[in-house]
């Protein structure tokens, strides 16, 4: 059976550089024989996490759908934009809701032991390095195995051609290397 990878970006912006980077990585994963599902977090609208809201209404419908997707994939590829030196509120909120218990499952079951590859793109000179560092800590705390390698794309407004391909050969090479590791890890995974 093909290894299954869920890919998403922490941005809902039309034309998001991080979504473009996730799409490049997803395509490489498919070329390597993986089944890669690329989703847009815009399609998973969730209110800001509120414990009272959860106690009264349970998880939002979008969080339940997102949790189901997490459960159906053996590895994740996350493209993480940088907002004020950290992950976006959108991404953190989705992770917070997804980590809540539901359907008899401890929320972190969906993350524990899963391998995650991290990439980031920013128009700035540092390529989202602070966002990726924070996300590494967050996902590790949630029990995921985050690959040591990562891809950072600085100057993102010039990083993609009209077909959405990376223009920089080194960024392209690093993305291929990361996806090679992620696909291999998903293949080895004993997650159902
Ligand atoms: C509130 C806010 C804070 C930002 N802070 C940073 C930052 O700390 N570092 C950085 O490199 N870019 C920062 N940016 C610029 C984003 O990297 C840029 O908007 C990028 O395009 C977002 O990713 P996206 O293209 O995937 O939506 C910030 C943008 C916003 C809106």
GROMACS .gro file of C-alpha atoms and ligand atoms in nm:
model
  223
    1UNK     CA    1   0.000   0.000   0.000
    2UNK     CA    2   0.118   0.353  -0.074
    3UNK     CA    3   0.242   0.556   0.222
    4UNK     CA    4  -0.002   0.836   0.307
    5UNK     CA    5   0.112   1.191   0.383
    6UNK     CA    6  -0.109   1.483   0.484
    7UNK     CA    7   0.027   1.822   0.371
    8UNK     CA    8  -0.100   2.163   0.478
    9UNK     CA    9   0.017   2.522   0.523
   10UNK     CA   10  -0.051   2.750   0.819
   11UNK     CA   11  -0.193   3.019   0.592
   12UNK     CA   12  -0.536   3.065   0.438
   13UNK     CA   13  -0.418   3.348   0.212
   14UNK     CA   14  -0.492   3.329  -0.159
   15UNK     CA   15  -0.150   3.304  -0.319
   16UNK     CA   16   0.015   3.189   0.003
   17UNK     CA   17   0.385   3.120  -0.049
   18UNK     CA   18   0.367   2.845   0.212
   19UNK     CA   19   0.082   2.675   0.030
   20UNK     CA   20   0.290   2.692  -0.288
   21UNK     CA   21   0.583   2.536  -0.105
   22UNK     CA   22   0.358   2.264   0.038
   23UNK     CA   23   0.233   2.196  -0.316
   24UNK     CA   24   0.591   2.160  -0.447
   25UNK     CA   25   0.674   1.919  -0.164
   26UNK     CA   26   0.348   1.727  -0.219
   27UNK     CA   27   0.428   1.680  -0.587
   28UNK     CA   28   0.772   1.541  -0.503
   29UNK     CA   29   0.612   1.304  -0.252
   30UNK     CA   30   0.374   1.175  -0.520
   31UNK     CA   31   0.662   1.125  -0.764
   32UNK     CA   32   0.827   0.914  -0.493
   33UNK     CA   33   0.520   0.691  -0.475
   34UNK     CA   34   0.336   0.840  -0.178
   35UNK     CA   35  -0.030   0.923  -0.161
   36UNK     CA   36  -0.018   1.291  -0.061
   37UNK     CA   37  -0.333   1.475   0.043
   38UNK     CA   38  -0.283   1.852   0.023
   39UNK     CA   39  -0.550   2.040   0.216
   40UNK     CA   40  -0.620   2.411   0.261
   41UNK     CA   41  -0.688   2.519   0.619
   42UNK     CA   42  -0.941   2.768   0.480
   43UNK     CA   43  -1.163   2.463   0.433
   44UNK     CA   44  -1.141   2.388   0.808
   45UNK     CA   45  -1.277   2.705   0.973
   46UNK     CA   46  -1.263   2.684   1.355
   47UNK     CA   47  -1.329   2.947   1.621
   48UNK     CA   48  -1.041   3.044   1.848
   49UNK     CA   49  -1.013   2.765   2.105
   50UNK     CA   50  -1.233   2.831   2.408
   51UNK     CA   51  -1.269   2.576   2.686
   52UNK     CA   52  -1.626   2.686   2.764
   53UNK     CA   53  -1.720   2.650   2.397
   54UNK     CA   54  -1.569   2.300   2.396
   55UNK     CA   55  -1.748   2.203   2.719
   56UNK     CA   56  -2.082   2.321   2.579
   57UNK     CA   57  -2.059   2.228   2.212
   58UNK     CA   58  -1.777   1.977   2.184
   59UNK     CA   59  -1.533   2.002   1.896
   60UNK     CA   60  -1.623   2.211   1.591
   61UNK     CA   61  -1.724   2.007   1.287
   62UNK     CA   62  -1.407   2.121   1.104
   63UNK     CA   63  -1.187   1.996   1.389
   64UNK     CA   64  -1.353   1.656   1.373
   65UNK     CA   65  -1.293   1.642   0.997
   66UNK     CA   66  -0.931   1.752   1.041
   67UNK     CA   67  -0.872   1.494   1.314
   68UNK     CA   68  -1.010   1.224   1.085
   69UNK     CA   69  -0.760   1.328   0.817
   70UNK     CA   70  -0.472   1.319   1.066
   71UNK     CA   71  -0.576   0.967   1.160
   72UNK     CA   72  -0.584   0.853   0.798
   73UNK     CA   73  -0.224   0.959   0.725
   74UNK     CA   74   0.104   0.817   0.846
   75UNK     CA   75   0.314   1.133   0.818
   76UNK     CA   76   0.257   1.507   0.786
   77UNK     CA   77   0.421   1.786   0.588
   78UNK     CA   78   0.361   2.131   0.737
   79UNK     CA   79   0.450   2.460   0.568
   80UNK     CA   80   0.466   2.718   0.843
   81UNK     CA   81   0.447   3.093   0.775
   82UNK     CA   82   0.608   3.323   1.030
   83UNK     CA   83   0.401   3.581   1.217
   84UNK     CA   84   0.592   3.797   1.461
   85UNK     CA   85   0.864   3.541   1.504
   86UNK     CA   86   0.640   3.239   1.555
   87UNK     CA   87   0.374   3.016   1.401
   88UNK     CA   88   0.052   3.170   1.276
   89UNK     CA   89  -0.250   3.186   1.505
   90UNK     CA   90  -0.436   2.986   1.239
   91UNK     CA   91  -0.195   2.694   1.257
   92UNK     CA   92  -0.169   2.693   1.636
   93UNK     CA   93  -0.546   2.707   1.672
   94UNK     CA   94  -0.597   2.412   1.436
   95UNK     CA   95  -0.334   2.211   1.625
   96UNK     CA   96  -0.492   2.303   1.960
   97UNK     CA   97  -0.839   2.190   1.855
   98UNK     CA   98  -0.700   1.877   1.688
   99UNK     CA   99  -0.518   1.782   2.008
  100UNK     CA  100  -0.838   1.765   2.212
  101UNK     CA  101  -0.982   1.425   2.305
  102UNK     CA  102  -1.278   1.307   2.099
  103UNK     CA  103  -1.442   0.983   1.992
  104UNK     CA  104  -1.279   0.800   2.281
  105UNK     CA  105  -0.934   0.896   2.154
  106UNK     CA  106  -0.682   1.096   2.351
  107UNK     CA  107  -0.620   1.387   2.111
  108UNK     CA  108  -0.247   1.336   2.096
  109UNK     CA  109  -0.290   0.980   1.968
  110UNK     CA  110  -0.316   1.133   1.622
  111UNK     CA  111   0.028   1.294   1.655
  112UNK     CA  112   0.221   1.049   1.870
  113UNK     CA  113   0.491   0.869   1.673
  114UNK     CA  114   0.394   1.036   1.345
  115UNK     CA  115   0.683   1.178   1.145
  116UNK     CA  116   0.653   1.542   1.042
  117UNK     CA  117   0.853   1.735   0.784
  118UNK     CA  118   0.870   2.112   0.823
  119UNK     CA  119   0.911   2.374   0.554
  120UNK     CA  120   0.861   2.752   0.557
  121UNK     CA  121   0.859   3.041   0.314
  122UNK     CA  122   0.883   3.410   0.396
  123UNK     CA  123   0.941   3.723   0.191
  124UNK     CA  124   1.194   3.820   0.458
  125UNK     CA  125   1.562   3.723   0.475
  126UNK     CA  126   1.530   3.442   0.731
  127UNK     CA  127   1.280   3.215   0.554
  128UNK     CA  128   1.058   3.162   0.858
  129UNK     CA  129   1.332   3.002   1.069
  130UNK     CA  130   1.177   3.120   1.397
  131UNK     CA  131   0.837   2.984   1.305
  132UNK     CA  132   0.983   2.644   1.221
  133UNK     CA  133   1.184   2.638   1.545
  134UNK     CA  134   0.868   2.706   1.747
  135UNK     CA  135   0.664   2.454   1.549
  136UNK     CA  136   0.933   2.193   1.606
  137UNK     CA  137   0.892   2.244   1.980
  138UNK     CA  138   0.512   2.238   1.964
  139UNK     CA  139   0.489   1.919   1.759
  140UNK     CA  140   0.758   1.745   1.965
  141UNK     CA  141   0.561   1.828   2.278
  142UNK     CA  142   0.259   1.670   2.109
  143UNK     CA  143   0.455   1.348   2.062
  144UNK     CA  144   0.541   1.374   1.693
  145UNK     CA  145   0.881   1.286   1.552
  146UNK     CA  146   0.996   1.598   1.367
  147UNK     CA  147   1.262   1.542   1.101
  148UNK     CA  148   1.587   1.721   1.183
  149UNK     CA  149   1.616   1.856   0.829
  150UNK     CA  150   1.391   2.142   0.722
  151UNK     CA  151   1.348   2.369   0.421
  152UNK     CA  152   1.351   2.747   0.461
  153UNK     CA  153   1.275   2.965   0.162
  154UNK     CA  154   1.371   3.332   0.205
  155UNK     CA  155   1.272   3.602  -0.044
  156UNK     CA  156   0.960   3.397  -0.114
  157UNK     CA  157   0.812   3.658  -0.350
  158UNK     CA  158   1.089   3.565  -0.598
  159UNK     CA  159   1.112   3.195  -0.510
  160UNK     CA  160   0.848   3.047  -0.744
  161UNK     CA  161   0.809   3.063  -1.120
  162UNK     CA  162   0.477   3.103  -1.301
  163UNK     CA  163   0.411   2.729  -1.277
  164UNK     CA  164   0.468   2.734  -0.901
  165UNK     CA  165   0.807   2.563  -0.921
  166UNK     CA  166   1.096   2.667  -0.700
  167UNK     CA  167   1.344   2.880  -0.892
  168UNK     CA  168   1.638   2.815  -0.659
  169UNK     CA  169   1.817   2.485  -0.724
  170UNK     CA  170   1.930   2.444  -0.362
  171UNK     CA  171   1.577   2.496  -0.223
  172UNK     CA  172   1.451   2.241  -0.475
  173UNK     CA  173   1.722   1.991  -0.380
  174UNK     CA  174   1.654   2.033  -0.007
  175UNK     CA  175   1.280   1.983  -0.065
  176UNK     CA  176   1.347   1.659  -0.253
  177UNK     CA  177   1.577   1.541   0.028
  178UNK     CA  178   1.319   1.621   0.296
  179UNK     CA  179   1.042   1.445   0.107
  180UNK     CA  180   1.266   1.142   0.050
  181UNK     CA  181   1.305   1.113   0.428
  182UNK     CA  182   0.936   1.176   0.494
  183UNK     CA  183   0.816   0.918   0.239
  184UNK     CA  184   1.065   0.661   0.371
  185UNK     CA  185   0.944   0.723   0.725
  186UNK     CA  186   0.577   0.696   0.624
  187UNK     CA  187   0.659   0.364   0.449
  188UNK     CA  188   0.818   0.230   0.767
  189UNK     CA  189   0.532   0.353   0.985
  190UNK     CA  190   0.317   0.096   1.158
  191UNK     CA  191   0.032   0.347   1.185
  192UNK     CA  192  -0.279   0.196   1.022
  193LIG     C1  193   0.097   3.973   1.143
  193LIG     C2  194   0.215   3.941   1.056
  193LIG     C3  195   0.338   3.921   1.115
  193LIG     C4  196   0.448   3.885   1.036
  193LIG     N1  197   0.566   3.861   1.098
  193LIG     C5  198   0.669   3.809   1.025
  193LIG     C6  199   0.787   3.764   1.088
  193LIG     O1  200   0.803   3.770   1.209
  193LIG     N2  201   0.884   3.710   1.011
  193LIG     C7  202   0.871   3.698   0.875
  193LIG     O2  203   0.962   3.647   0.811
  193LIG     N3  204   0.759   3.741   0.811
  193LIG     C8  205   0.658   3.795   0.883
  193LIG     N4  206   0.542   3.835   0.821
  193LIG     C9  207   0.534   3.827   0.675
  193LIG    C10  208   0.488   3.690   0.631
  193LIG     O3  209   0.601   3.604   0.626
  193LIG    C11  210   0.423   3.701   0.494
  193LIG     O4  211   0.302   3.770   0.506
  193LIG    C12  212   0.404   3.567   0.429
  193LIG     O5  213   0.367   3.588   0.294
  193LIG    C13  214   0.300   3.483   0.501
  193LIG     O6  215   0.296   3.354   0.448
  193LIG     P1  216   0.195   3.312   0.328
  193LIG     O7  217   0.250   3.376   0.203
  193LIG     O8  218   0.206   3.164   0.323
  193LIG     O9  219   0.057   3.360   0.362
  193LIG    C14  220   0.433   3.873   0.897
  193LIG    C15  221   0.308   3.895   0.838
  193LIG    C16  222   0.199   3.927   0.917
  193LIG    C17  223   0.064   3.947   0.852
   0.00000   0.00000   0.00000
